[in-house]
Amino acid sequence: MDAEMVDAVEGSNMDAPEPNPNSQATIDPSVLVKQQPMDLALRDAVSSTAVNGTISRAENGRRSAPAVADATTRQHQASSKDSAVRPQALSTALLPSGVCYDARMRFHSTLVDDDDHPEDPRRISVIYKTLVKAGLIDETLSFGRDSRDFLRRVEAREATADEICLVHNPGHYRLIRQTRNETVENLRVLSDSGDSVYYNNSTYMCARLAVGGAIECCKAVVAGTVKNAIAVIRPPGHHAVPTEAQGFCIFNNVSVAARVCQAAFRDKCRKILIFDWDVHHGNGTQDAFYEDPNVLYISIHVHQGGRFYPGGESGNHKHCGAGYGVGKNVNVPWTDQGMGDADYMYAFRNVVLPIAAEFDPDLVLGLFFQIVPPVEPATERNAVSAGFDAAEGDEIGACFVTPACYAHMTHALMALAGGKVVVCLEGGYNLQSISNCALAVTKTLMGEAPERLKLTAPSKLAIEDVHQVMRRQSPYWFCLSAYGPTRDFSSVGGKRMHDIIRVYQTRVLRDELGMITLAVLRNSLTTSFADQVIATPDLIGVPQPETLKLEAHQTWLTDPIKDYIHWADKEGFGVVDVNVPKLLSDADTIASVIEDGEPAAVNAMKELAVYLWDNYLQLADATKIFFLGAGNAHQGIVHLLNLRNCSPRLYGIVNVLSDIPLRSVRRDADPDFATWYFKNSLVYVNGEHDTWAPDRKGPKRRFGRVIKSDENGLHRMLFYHKQEITSWISRRSQHQRA
């Protein structure tokens, strides 16, 4: 074990002199016990907790925590030294919170005076000054001395090579070390050749201080010197992989700190949670613990299908760990920027907290950051890797997370690991935003209740992203088992409920209207759409000679809306009714739920629409065909229109979308196609749809004739507009189309 690590754990002389209000004193654990029989194990625990703990009195005379016994107490103990005593455990609530800051970390900077670089050296100084201004730090107190009303300052140190190489390989360490003596020209070449990093002659020292600050905060929390801590450190670390620096990050601060704690506190720190709420995925932290069953890494970040930094697929929801560490890597990847408090809290309450509670860590490490508005539309410890680039006001993060939201997440994390939480600065590049977020988090660590959140409902996109993660993680966590695939149930004869309901609907429509099932003979669709496509018999050439009334001159492609089907049958229309299940029946693996960035059912709907046209609709005798799409069926219809020339026989298209995104038609060989679609379509969307946003000019013709509905919700809209839709279809079926 490294000598520095040993010193931090072993402690020093336990015989403390009479306390002096103006001098540093060492905690004597014997003054913290009562006259009861001594429990040896508990005595050792108290001694370990008190190691290296130092205390003082504030100038105003208020006593610090933990309290120091006065002379009377010492005399009483001296007279009772022959009596066995039982130690009284020191309440965590009486311990101060810690803060680590070293101004020398500002020396890592670009080679030119570039105030525009987002990883600004002032990031840490503005946070520290904000904490001082808020009265949370008393700069007159030396390191290790504290008052109950202030943060205890934890001294940063330069991490050793042995500590850093617990995560990074020696070659990377040597490369950073040699920057101490490199020329400006060589440093410029090295910076230009790296992945979004820069170097100067102070980089090595600053990076070691950042790692050492994270280590000392974690050790102080585990040892019980402070109840929790915030490390205001830079350069950041969560992008740094074992072999190289990346994304402003030199060494992986939190990963090294976690490894050091695992080695130094084998019994106290067996399981560690690293929660990374930085807007960028912590690819380096993920790599460091991907096969470690004792470190749970959870990250909420913008992914954008791998287009958002650091890019690639490693940040998607499918990466869950490997080997013994499978299930211990949880990515919550946002499909797009612009997420706010409601979205983050939805992910936090449905994914982060349930999994973290089940993991039951000994330490929580948090990586904090800030989010800004988008430019475009044993015992366990908890470690938080915190970046504030998701904060409101950060132009890189481009999200809308407020300081209050960060405070609420921190407050919830404090319920884990006996409150052993360390928050370490990662990203966050708007100086005002990171200061506000760091202040809110620090106040929460010190015991102040978070401000009330002004939550709205989470966005539909966020709900889909979160549920996708829940399905993916369900095999590994009991708390999410209800969201898993049905492979185990199907193996014992179980069926999805929507399949059972569809069988019932098919029988009812067959008995009432004589509808029959259309065969779907394609391997990729057969299982999913068995009994999902039914039609009136005359559509497929089975006439009713006794009435000759149901000529199949109109055809519908629609979700199963029984009232519409009964109306169509009454009017003498042929009907094809297509049910689009939300989850495919053969989606036995979670990976098949999402394909190419879209739900697998939507992609199947597109394929099915083309299949039905090629094999049934265009072969039928129908002279006038109408499409009605409800919900996601709209995407299948538009996909068909773009791939096949349906317009000669297509007399009308009706789509009822509610809040589903609009899809446009496009046919490069026919510049007038968008105009045709506009004249022959009705597209209903609710009044809160994005297309009506004040900053938009309104939908273009290629989206069809878009109509704002006064109703919300797909079923309410279908009911509300039924008369209007059926009248429009009736009129067009009796006259020429536009």
XYZ file of C-alpha atoms in Angstrom:
738
model
C 0.000 0.000 0.000
C 1.270 3.517 -0.810
C 2.728 5.348 2.190
C 0.343 8.274 1.752
C -2.615 5.934 1.757
C -1.348 4.149 4.851
C -0.869 7.415 6.717
C -4.404 8.515 5.898
C -5.860 5.311 7.279
C -3.624 4.610 10.255
C -3.899 8.016 11.936
C -1.552 9.474 14.544
C -1.054 9.946 18.296
C -4.387 9.677 20.099
C -3.306 11.596 23.232
C -4.690 15.086 22.743
C -3.795 18.043 25.004
C -6.324 20.343 26.599
C -8.240 21.995 23.698
C -7.231 25.509 22.751
C -9.806 27.606 20.842
C -7.072 29.021 18.652
C -5.094 25.892 17.941
C -5.583 22.619 16.131
C -6.502 19.594 18.224
C -6.685 15.869 17.571
C -9.846 13.991 18.452
C -9.512 11.710 21.472
C -12.087 8.928 20.959
C -12.126 8.188 24.673
C -13.977 11.454 25.306
C -16.801 10.338 23.049
C -17.860 7.374 25.181
C -19.940 6.786 28.279
C -19.267 4.729 31.374
C -20.558 1.448 30.033
C -18.880 -1.907 29.248
C -16.575 -1.536 26.274
C -17.497 -3.418 23.112
C -14.124 -4.060 21.477
C -15.375 -4.077 17.895
C -17.258 -0.839 18.403
C -14.280 0.696 20.206
C -12.108 -0.063 17.184
C -14.722 1.437 14.896
C -14.812 4.642 16.915
C -11.032 4.828 16.973
C -10.914 4.328 13.206
C -13.583 6.967 12.660
C -11.721 9.489 14.733
C -8.338 8.948 13.075
C -6.826 12.171 11.793
C -10.008 14.043 12.714
C -9.228 17.597 13.805
C -11.452 20.160 15.380
C -11.496 23.738 16.580
C -13.709 26.351 18.128
C -15.066 29.142 15.973
C -14.224 32.667 17.041
C -17.820 33.301 18.021
C -17.526 30.653 20.719
C -19.908 28.096 19.115
C -18.617 24.588 19.539
C -17.578 22.637 16.467
C -18.622 19.124 15.591
C -17.592 16.633 16.735
C -17.620 18.161 20.187
C -14.498 18.170 22.348
C -14.813 17.221 25.997
C -14.104 19.988 28.473
C -11.815 19.755 31.509
C -14.599 18.469 33.770
C -15.263 15.595 31.430
C -11.600 14.689 31.300
C -11.339 14.717 35.108
C -14.382 12.464 35.367
C -12.852 10.039 32.873
C -9.539 10.056 34.728
C -11.274 9.125 37.966
C -13.179 6.352 36.241
C -10.382 4.862 34.148
C -10.683 1.559 35.960
C -14.277 1.247 34.890
C -15.036 -0.333 31.559
C -16.838 2.024 29.182
C -18.969 1.422 26.120
C -18.417 3.841 23.219
C -21.275 5.891 21.867
C -21.164 6.091 18.046
C -20.771 9.630 16.786
C -23.864 10.759 14.874
C -23.199 11.408 11.197
C -25.468 14.437 11.445
C -22.930 16.097 13.756
C -20.125 15.785 11.221
C -19.431 18.672 8.862
C -19.519 18.434 5.097
C -16.198 18.700 3.291
C -14.964 20.772 0.372
C -11.782 20.376 -1.648
C -10.369 23.272 -3.647
C -6.841 24.208 -4.627
C -6.185 27.388 -6.611
C -3.177 25.736 -8.266
C -5.531 23.677 -10.409
C -6.228 26.866 -12.363
C -2.705 26.726 -13.838
C -3.748 24.143 -16.425
C -4.701 26.335 -19.384
C -4.363 26.787 -23.107
C -1.036 27.962 -24.506
C -2.581 31.257 -25.532
C -4.825 33.559 -23.552
C -8.081 32.102 -24.814
C -11.056 33.091 -22.685
C -13.379 31.448 -25.204
C -12.280 27.889 -24.470
C -15.152 26.183 -22.602
C -12.868 24.367 -20.131
C -12.000 27.686 -18.515
C -9.607 27.712 -15.513
C -12.038 30.079 -13.797
C -14.650 27.322 -13.535
C -13.378 26.196 -10.140
C -12.570 29.635 -8.753
C -16.048 31.041 -9.444
C -17.611 28.043 -7.693
C -15.338 28.438 -4.680
C -15.981 32.180 -4.459
C -19.728 31.535 -4.693
C -19.533 29.125 -1.746
C -17.496 31.665 0.257
C -19.890 34.488 -0.582
C -22.834 32.318 0.491
C -21.215 31.902 3.913
C -20.527 28.182 3.528
C -16.729 28.472 3.836
C -14.781 30.319 6.506
C -11.418 31.086 4.900
C -9.935 31.929 8.311
C -10.096 28.248 9.254
C -7.084 26.156 8.331
C -7.272 22.775 6.625
C -8.873 20.127 8.813
C -10.343 22.668 11.246
C -14.011 23.397 11.081
C -17.080 24.793 12.674
C -20.446 23.107 12.487
C -21.690 26.075 10.427
C -19.014 25.794 7.729
C -17.604 23.299 5.275
C -14.483 21.524 6.458
C -11.707 22.084 3.961
C -10.129 18.878 2.658
C -6.603 19.440 1.438
C -5.804 18.363 -2.113
C -2.543 16.603 -2.850
C -0.838 15.316 -5.952
C -1.860 11.713 -6.558
C 0.943 9.195 -6.812
C 1.905 7.240 -9.891
C 0.785 3.996 -8.226
C -2.668 5.453 -7.552
C -3.148 6.830 -11.061
C -1.971 3.578 -12.629
C -4.751 1.696 -10.871
C -6.818 2.940 -13.836
C -4.376 4.285 -16.446
C -1.529 2.403 -18.072
C 2.035 3.544 -17.374
C 2.515 4.807 -20.920
C -0.281 7.342 -20.560
C 1.035 8.456 -17.182
C 4.551 8.979 -18.590
C 3.192 10.965 -21.522
C 1.413 13.397 -19.204
C 4.431 13.596 -16.885
C 6.745 14.637 -19.686
C 4.578 17.682 -20.469
C 6.283 19.363 -17.489
C 9.412 20.003 -19.554
C 8.109 20.160 -23.123
C 8.589 23.219 -25.299
C 5.634 25.326 -26.307
C 5.883 24.014 -29.844
C 5.839 20.375 -28.734
C 2.922 21.058 -26.403
C 1.014 22.634 -29.273
C 1.649 19.589 -31.470
C 0.576 17.261 -28.669
C -2.598 19.277 -28.077
C -3.499 19.364 -31.757
C -3.026 15.614 -32.111
C -5.271 14.772 -29.151
C -9.024 14.331 -28.846
C -10.273 17.727 -27.612
C -7.507 18.248 -25.048
C -4.824 20.860 -24.426
C -1.594 20.863 -22.432
C 0.849 23.248 -20.824
C 3.753 22.785 -18.421
C 1.380 22.786 -15.422
C -0.999 20.155 -16.778
C 0.744 17.262 -15.017
C 0.629 18.941 -11.610
C -2.985 20.103 -11.996
C -4.187 16.706 -13.184
C -2.513 15.005 -10.198
C -4.063 17.562 -7.846
C -7.513 16.880 -9.321
C -7.106 13.149 -8.808
C -5.654 13.658 -5.340
C -8.500 15.972 -4.372
C -11.060 13.364 -5.389
C -9.161 10.679 -3.477
C -8.863 12.710 -0.284
C -12.566 13.633 -0.333
C -13.529 9.988 -0.708
C -11.157 8.850 2.020
C -12.408 11.546 4.385
C -16.006 10.442 3.849
C -15.283 6.739 4.224
C -13.149 7.303 7.321
C -15.875 9.427 8.910
C -13.941 12.688 9.080
C -16.738 14.392 7.148
C -20.247 13.151 6.416
C -20.094 14.019 2.698
C -18.010 16.218 0.444
C -17.838 18.233 -2.756
C -14.614 18.279 -4.792
C -14.234 21.473 -6.834
C -11.521 20.128 -9.102
C -10.208 20.358 -12.644
C -9.222 19.265 -15.218
C -12.280 16.978 -15.485
C -11.854 13.249 -15.888
C -14.744 11.069 -17.011
C -13.739 10.995 -20.721
C -10.156 9.931 -19.991
C -9.725 6.274 -20.938
C -6.927 4.061 -19.569
C -4.691 4.737 -22.561
C -5.228 8.406 -23.392
C -6.695 11.795 -22.506
C -9.957 12.779 -24.174
C -12.598 15.500 -24.073
C -10.791 18.040 -21.808
C -9.952 15.141 -19.425
C -6.375 14.134 -18.502
C -6.728 11.496 -15.754
C -10.032 9.894 -14.730
C -10.380 11.492 -11.288
C -13.412 9.610 -9.982
C -12.324 6.237 -11.355
C -8.935 6.481 -9.672
C -10.546 7.605 -6.397
C -12.905 4.629 -6.514
C -10.046 2.197 -7.100
C -8.021 3.700 -4.249
C -10.966 3.360 -1.871
C -11.530 -0.242 -2.928
C -7.903 -0.995 -2.072
C -7.651 1.080 1.123
C -11.043 0.250 2.656
C -11.733 -3.326 1.643
C -14.350 -3.887 4.339
C -15.909 -0.425 4.385
C -16.030 0.222 0.673
C -16.841 -2.961 -1.153
C -19.546 -1.553 -3.424
C -19.429 1.866 -5.066
C -22.090 3.682 -7.065
C -20.891 6.244 -9.598
C -23.758 8.421 -10.798
C -22.825 10.617 -13.747
C -25.333 13.331 -14.604
C -22.955 15.160 -16.948
C -24.659 15.808 -20.275
C -21.883 13.872 -22.033
C -21.450 10.141 -21.606
C -18.528 9.214 -19.337
C -16.960 6.753 -21.731
C -13.729 6.585 -19.721
C -15.504 5.762 -16.466
C -17.608 3.141 -18.217
C -14.488 1.503 -19.658
C -12.757 1.460 -16.272
C -15.484 -0.585 -14.548
C -17.262 -2.367 -17.402
C -16.472 -5.826 -15.992
C -16.425 -4.916 -12.290
C -19.414 -6.323 -10.342
C -18.694 -4.063 -7.360
C -18.944 -0.722 -9.142
C -22.306 0.368 -10.519
C -21.996 3.101 -13.148
C -25.172 5.006 -14.075
C -25.088 7.812 -16.618
C -27.819 10.161 -17.867
C -26.588 11.900 -21.002
C -27.452 13.170 -24.471
C -26.678 10.531 -27.078
C -28.482 11.497 -30.294
C -27.902 8.083 -31.795
C -24.150 8.349 -31.247
C -23.742 11.792 -32.832
C -23.249 13.687 -29.560
C -19.768 13.725 -28.009
C -17.980 11.402 -27.315
C -19.917 9.692 -30.100
C -20.293 6.072 -31.086
C -22.493 3.350 -29.686
C -20.864 2.864 -26.275
C -23.262 5.334 -24.652
C -26.456 3.661 -25.848
C -28.837 1.690 -23.648
C -27.592 -1.659 -24.904
C -24.232 -1.421 -23.113
C -24.925 -3.064 -19.744
C -21.501 -4.333 -18.701
C -19.684 -7.572 -19.437
C -18.462 -10.681 -17.661
C -19.003 -10.462 -13.914
C -19.985 -6.816 -14.373
C -23.011 -7.446 -16.587
C -25.909 -5.343 -15.388
C -23.626 -2.920 -13.530
C -23.502 -0.400 -16.371
C -26.673 1.633 -16.889
C -26.887 4.222 -19.648
C -29.902 6.524 -19.921
C -29.263 8.075 -23.350
C -31.436 11.006 -24.420
C -32.451 10.829 -28.059
C -32.061 14.596 -28.322
C -31.083 17.740 -26.433
C -33.566 20.010 -24.700
C -34.436 17.791 -21.729
C -35.556 19.564 -18.564
C -36.235 18.989 -14.874
C -39.285 16.802 -15.437
C -37.378 14.563 -17.847
C -34.373 14.164 -15.547
C -36.504 13.499 -12.490
C -38.535 10.944 -14.441
C -35.344 9.080 -15.325
C -33.994 9.497 -11.806
C -37.103 8.152 -10.072
C -37.755 5.296 -12.483
C -34.231 4.083 -13.243
C -31.506 5.609 -11.079
C -33.038 5.379 -7.608
C -34.624 1.909 -7.892
C -31.433 0.360 -9.276
C -29.189 2.225 -6.834
C -31.303 1.173 -3.849
C -31.245 -2.457 -4.951
C -27.461 -2.296 -5.452
C -27.140 -0.871 -1.915
C -23.729 0.813 -2.256
C -21.165 1.653 0.409
C -20.198 4.922 -1.266
C -21.840 7.192 -3.821
C -19.686 9.223 -6.198
C -21.470 11.877 -8.215
C -20.225 13.698 -11.305
C -21.919 17.065 -11.603
C -22.366 19.428 -14.533
C -24.748 22.034 -15.954
C -27.437 21.915 -18.663
C -28.435 24.764 -20.936
C -31.126 25.624 -23.496
C -30.663 23.979 -26.874
C -29.584 26.009 -29.877
C -32.077 24.048 -31.922
C -35.363 22.339 -31.489
C -20.549 -4.082 4.192
C -21.349 -0.545 4.122
C -21.644 1.099 0.839
C -20.463 4.448 -0.411
C -22.084 6.589 -3.052
C -19.964 8.533 -5.517
C -21.519 11.187 -7.727
C -19.685 12.220 -10.863
C -21.174 15.633 -11.430
C -21.029 17.802 -14.494
C -23.311 20.792 -14.776
C -23.303 21.053 -18.586
C -26.918 19.882 -18.603
C -27.775 23.002 -16.641
C -29.926 25.805 -17.908
C -27.592 28.272 -19.635
C -24.853 25.905 -20.842
C -24.493 26.107 -24.612
C -22.625 22.803 -24.906
C -25.115 20.761 -22.916
C -28.180 22.426 -24.429
C -30.652 21.172 -21.835
C -32.871 22.840 -19.213
C -31.911 21.402 -15.826
C -32.190 23.874 -12.948
C -30.101 24.059 -9.754
C -33.146 22.872 -7.807
C -33.259 19.677 -9.868
C -29.605 18.926 -9.132
C -30.302 19.573 -5.461
C -33.221 17.129 -5.457
C -31.127 14.401 -7.087
C -28.359 14.993 -4.548
C -30.855 14.878 -1.691
C -32.171 11.519 -2.867
C -28.645 10.104 -3.232
C -27.936 11.027 0.395
C -30.402 8.345 1.458
C -27.994 5.739 0.070
C -24.779 4.385 1.607
C -25.542 5.914 4.972
C -25.209 9.350 3.450
C -21.622 8.777 2.247
C -21.754 10.916 -0.883
C -18.897 12.629 -2.702
C -19.727 15.040 -5.529
C -16.926 15.793 -7.987
C -16.954 18.521 -10.628
C -16.750 17.282 -14.205
C -18.232 19.443 -16.955
C -20.205 22.654 -16.949
C -19.000 25.564 -18.994
C -21.309 28.467 -18.230
C -19.655 30.081 -15.219
C -22.843 31.495 -13.720
C -24.768 28.270 -14.215
C -22.169 25.981 -12.660
C -21.848 28.334 -9.687
C -25.598 28.286 -9.057
C -25.777 24.501 -9.466
C -22.772 23.846 -7.249
C -24.199 26.131 -4.554
C -27.545 24.326 -4.609
C -25.856 20.916 -4.380
C -23.519 22.022 -1.572
C -26.353 23.471 0.517
C -28.165 20.169 0.145
C -25.093 18.222 1.249
C -24.916 20.437 4.348
C -28.509 19.607 5.247
C -30.576 22.357 3.685
C -33.783 21.212 2.002
C -33.830 21.653 -1.796
C -36.014 24.322 -3.323
C -39.382 23.235 -4.585
C -39.369 22.016 -8.163
C -41.777 23.474 -10.693
C -42.255 20.256 -12.589
C -44.277 19.742 -15.726
C -44.984 16.371 -17.252
C -41.958 14.658 -18.819
C -41.781 14.809 -22.583
C -42.985 11.882 -24.624
C -39.479 11.456 -26.011
C -38.022 11.230 -22.500
C -40.637 8.677 -21.428
C -39.790 6.517 -24.441
C -36.053 6.787 -23.745
C -36.485 5.871 -20.082
C -38.801 2.939 -20.759
C -36.337 1.639 -23.326
C -33.665 1.582 -20.619
C -36.015 -0.098 -18.154
C -36.750 -2.875 -20.618
C -33.072 -3.345 -21.373
C -32.033 -3.450 -17.703
C -34.967 -5.592 -16.548
C -33.100 -8.943 -16.713
C -30.520 -7.667 -14.227
C -32.607 -5.848 -11.591
C -35.569 -7.209 -9.683
C -37.042 -3.690 -9.340
C -37.408 -3.527 -13.132
C -38.440 -7.118 -13.773
C -42.016 -6.098 -14.585
C -40.757 -4.186 -17.629
C -38.897 -7.098 -19.168
C -39.597 -9.106 -22.292
C -41.932 -12.056 -22.184
C -39.468 -14.729 -23.179
C -39.864 -16.603 -19.883
C -43.689 -16.412 -20.080
C -43.868 -17.477 -23.710
C -41.755 -20.518 -22.926
C -44.601 -21.764 -20.705
C -47.364 -20.938 -23.143
C -47.943 -17.273 -22.277
C -49.183 -14.747 -24.828
C -49.176 -10.969 -24.979
C -52.488 -9.436 -23.963
C -52.802 -7.379 -27.151
C -52.653 -10.602 -29.197
C -55.484 -12.114 -27.140
C -57.580 -8.964 -27.519
C -56.981 -8.915 -31.273
C -58.189 -12.501 -31.618
C -61.400 -11.471 -29.852
C -61.794 -8.413 -32.123
C -61.257 -10.575 -35.189
C -64.002 -12.975 -34.124
C -66.451 -10.168 -33.360
C -65.871 -8.446 -36.696
C -66.056 -11.771 -38.502
C -69.373 -12.617 -36.867
C -70.911 -9.156 -37.231
C -69.529 -8.079 -40.626
C -68.239 -11.267 -42.211
C -64.636 -10.026 -42.211
C -61.850 -12.532 -42.788
C -58.143 -12.685 -41.977
C -55.695 -11.767 -44.737
C -52.572 -13.898 -44.908
C -49.278 -12.070 -44.411
C -46.687 -14.343 -45.982
C -43.429 -12.678 -45.080
C -41.071 -14.100 -42.475
C -40.348 -10.765 -40.816
C -44.068 -9.975 -40.416
C -45.974 -13.249 -40.126
C -45.711 -13.744 -36.351
C -46.229 -10.132 -35.420
C -49.260 -9.527 -37.634
C -51.058 -12.850 -37.446
C -54.752 -11.960 -36.948
C -53.855 -8.264 -37.145
C -55.020 -7.762 -40.777
C -58.660 -8.513 -41.603
C -60.898 -7.500 -44.519
C -64.432 -7.653 -45.853
C -64.648 -10.642 -48.217
C -65.467 -8.700 -51.401
C -62.100 -6.937 -51.239
C -60.370 -10.171 -52.091
C -62.861 -11.237 -54.790
C -65.614 -12.948 -52.789
C -68.813 -11.215 -54.023
C -72.218 -11.241 -52.376
C -74.473 -12.012 -55.363
C -77.685 -11.830 -53.362
C -77.303 -8.077 -52.815
C -74.462 -6.924 -55.105
C -74.252 -4.006 -52.726
C -70.709 -4.167 -51.323
C -68.556 -3.281 -54.322
C -64.999 -2.835 -53.070
C -64.370 0.622 -54.537
C -63.024 2.032 -51.292
C -60.364 0.532 -49.074
C -59.198 1.619 -45.639
C -55.892 1.107 -43.935
C -56.643 1.892 -40.297
C -56.166 1.101 -36.648
C -59.054 -0.956 -35.229
C -61.727 1.669 -34.593
C -64.932 -0.290 -34.404
C -67.333 2.646 -34.936
C -65.546 3.585 -38.155
C -65.603 -0.010 -39.362
C -69.337 -0.289 -38.720
C -69.918 3.005 -40.548
C -67.832 1.832 -43.520
C -69.729 -1.442 -43.709
C -73.071 0.362 -43.532
C -72.034 2.621 -46.405
C -71.000 -0.355 -48.514
C -67.239 0.164 -48.346
C -64.742 -2.647 -48.424
C -62.486 -2.467 -45.358
C -58.954 -3.564 -44.546
C -58.390 -3.141 -40.815
C -54.773 -3.193 -39.678
C -53.884 -3.260 -35.995
C -50.438 -1.907 -35.142
C -49.276 -3.498 -31.858
C -47.043 -1.349 -29.689
C -44.673 -4.269 -29.124
C -44.131 -7.004 -31.675
C -45.123 -10.490 -30.628
C -41.792 -11.931 -31.721
C -39.772 -9.211 -29.974
C -38.300 -11.732 -27.585
C -35.141 -9.716 -27.116
C -35.089 -6.155 -25.899
C -32.796 -5.179 -28.742
C -35.600 -5.803 -31.244
C -37.827 -3.192 -29.638
C -35.818 -0.388 -31.267
C -34.401 -0.650 -34.781
C -32.523 2.102 -36.612
C -33.606 4.676 -34.042
C -37.340 3.894 -34.338
C -39.639 1.436 -32.549
C -39.570 -1.924 -34.284
C -43.380 -1.879 -34.564
C -43.208 1.339 -36.617
C -40.672 -0.182 -38.991
C -42.863 -3.274 -39.289
C -45.880 -1.049 -40.006
C -44.017 0.561 -42.899
C -43.102 -2.814 -44.328
C -46.637 -4.130 -43.862
C -48.213 -1.136 -45.638
C -46.113 -1.816 -48.733
C -46.837 -5.547 -48.501
C -50.609 -5.042 -48.354
C -50.552 -2.670 -51.310
C -48.444 -4.984 -53.454
C -50.323 -8.167 -52.612
C -53.940 -7.076 -52.014
C -54.932 -3.475 -52.620
C -53.540 -2.878 -56.076
C -54.773 -6.322 -57.180
C -58.338 -5.684 -56.013
C -61.104 -4.309 -58.223
C -61.432 -1.192 -56.073
C -61.543 1.962 -58.196
C -61.415 4.414 -55.311
C -59.220 3.782 -52.313
C -59.057 5.720 -49.050
C -56.473 5.430 -46.314
C -57.225 6.246 -42.684
C -54.270 6.201 -40.332
C -54.624 6.563 -36.581
C -51.479 7.120 -34.557
C -48.323 5.465 -35.861
C -50.199 4.060 -38.876
C -49.581 7.522 -40.342
C -45.915 6.630 -40.747
C -46.769 3.471 -42.650
C -49.089 5.364 -44.997
C -46.566 8.119 -45.762
C -43.863 5.503 -46.279
C -46.103 3.712 -48.793
C -46.913 6.945 -50.650
C -43.223 7.723 -51.022
C -42.374 4.246 -52.337
C -45.347 3.360 -54.548
C -47.397 5.316 -57.077
C -50.793 4.965 -55.395
C -52.237 8.302 -56.536
C -54.185 7.100 -59.636
C -56.561 5.071 -57.425
C -56.138 6.895 -54.135
C -58.990 9.340 -53.512
C -58.232 10.456 -50.012
C -55.909 10.103 -47.013
C -56.962 10.861 -43.435
C -54.419 10.804 -40.615
C -55.281 11.420 -36.954
C -52.010 11.920 -35.067
C -52.617 13.675 -31.772
C -49.008 14.482 -30.745
C -47.152 12.052 -33.033
C -44.512 13.757 -35.254
C -45.624 14.752 -38.734
C -44.129 12.909 -41.693
C -43.760 14.497 -45.105
C -44.206 13.028 -48.571
C -41.450 13.379 -51.114
C -41.042 12.042 -54.608
C -38.065 13.500 -56.487
C -39.442 12.478 -59.874
C -42.778 14.254 -59.250
C -42.374 17.861 -58.028
C -46.188 18.254 -57.868
C -46.663 15.296 -55.532
C -46.640 17.425 -52.374
C -49.402 19.617 -53.830
C -51.456 16.525 -54.712
C -51.046 15.220 -51.165
C -52.123 18.547 -49.709
C -55.308 18.644 -51.820
C -56.297 15.054 -51.067
C -55.582 14.696 -47.366
C -56.755 15.626 -43.882
C -54.148 15.497 -41.106
C -55.446 16.142 -37.574
C -53.020 17.096 -34.797
C -53.800 18.423 -31.336
C -53.432 22.049 -30.357
C -50.263 21.399 -28.345
C -48.407 19.780 -31.225
C -44.914 21.102 -31.973
C -46.053 22.247 -35.392
C -48.026 25.089 -33.777
C -45.029 26.409 -31.815
C -44.775 30.238 -31.954
C -41.339 30.128 -33.568
C -42.607 28.040 -36.487
C -44.277 29.332 -39.613
C -46.730 26.468 -39.820
C -46.662 23.151 -41.692
C -45.726 23.071 -45.361
C -47.757 21.371 -48.082
C -45.619 18.245 -48.057
C -47.116 17.424 -44.629
C -50.645 17.447 -46.041
C -53.629 19.612 -45.087
C -52.843 19.892 -41.377
C -55.803 20.739 -39.113
C -55.552 21.853 -35.482
C -57.881 19.841 -33.265
C -59.557 21.222 -30.166
C -59.241 17.800 -28.554
C -56.238 15.989 -27.077
C -55.630 12.264 -27.174
C -56.014 9.944 -30.123
C -59.308 8.304 -29.153
C -60.986 11.590 -28.226
C -59.889 13.112 -31.528
C -61.221 10.158 -33.515
C -64.580 10.439 -31.762
C -64.741 14.247 -32.002
C -63.923 14.398 -35.725
C -65.852 11.287 -36.843
C -68.701 13.177 -38.494
C -66.305 15.495 -40.266
C -64.104 12.653 -41.503
C -66.894 10.344 -42.646
C -68.706 13.185 -44.458
C -65.488 14.132 -46.266
C -64.937 10.529 -47.386
C -68.566 10.155 -48.498
C -68.451 13.328 -50.590
C -65.208 12.372 -52.273
C -66.401 8.840 -52.988
C -69.363 10.265 -54.917
C -67.442 12.914 -56.871
C -64.083 13.399 -58.491
C -61.167 14.080 -56.210
C -59.292 17.377 -56.129
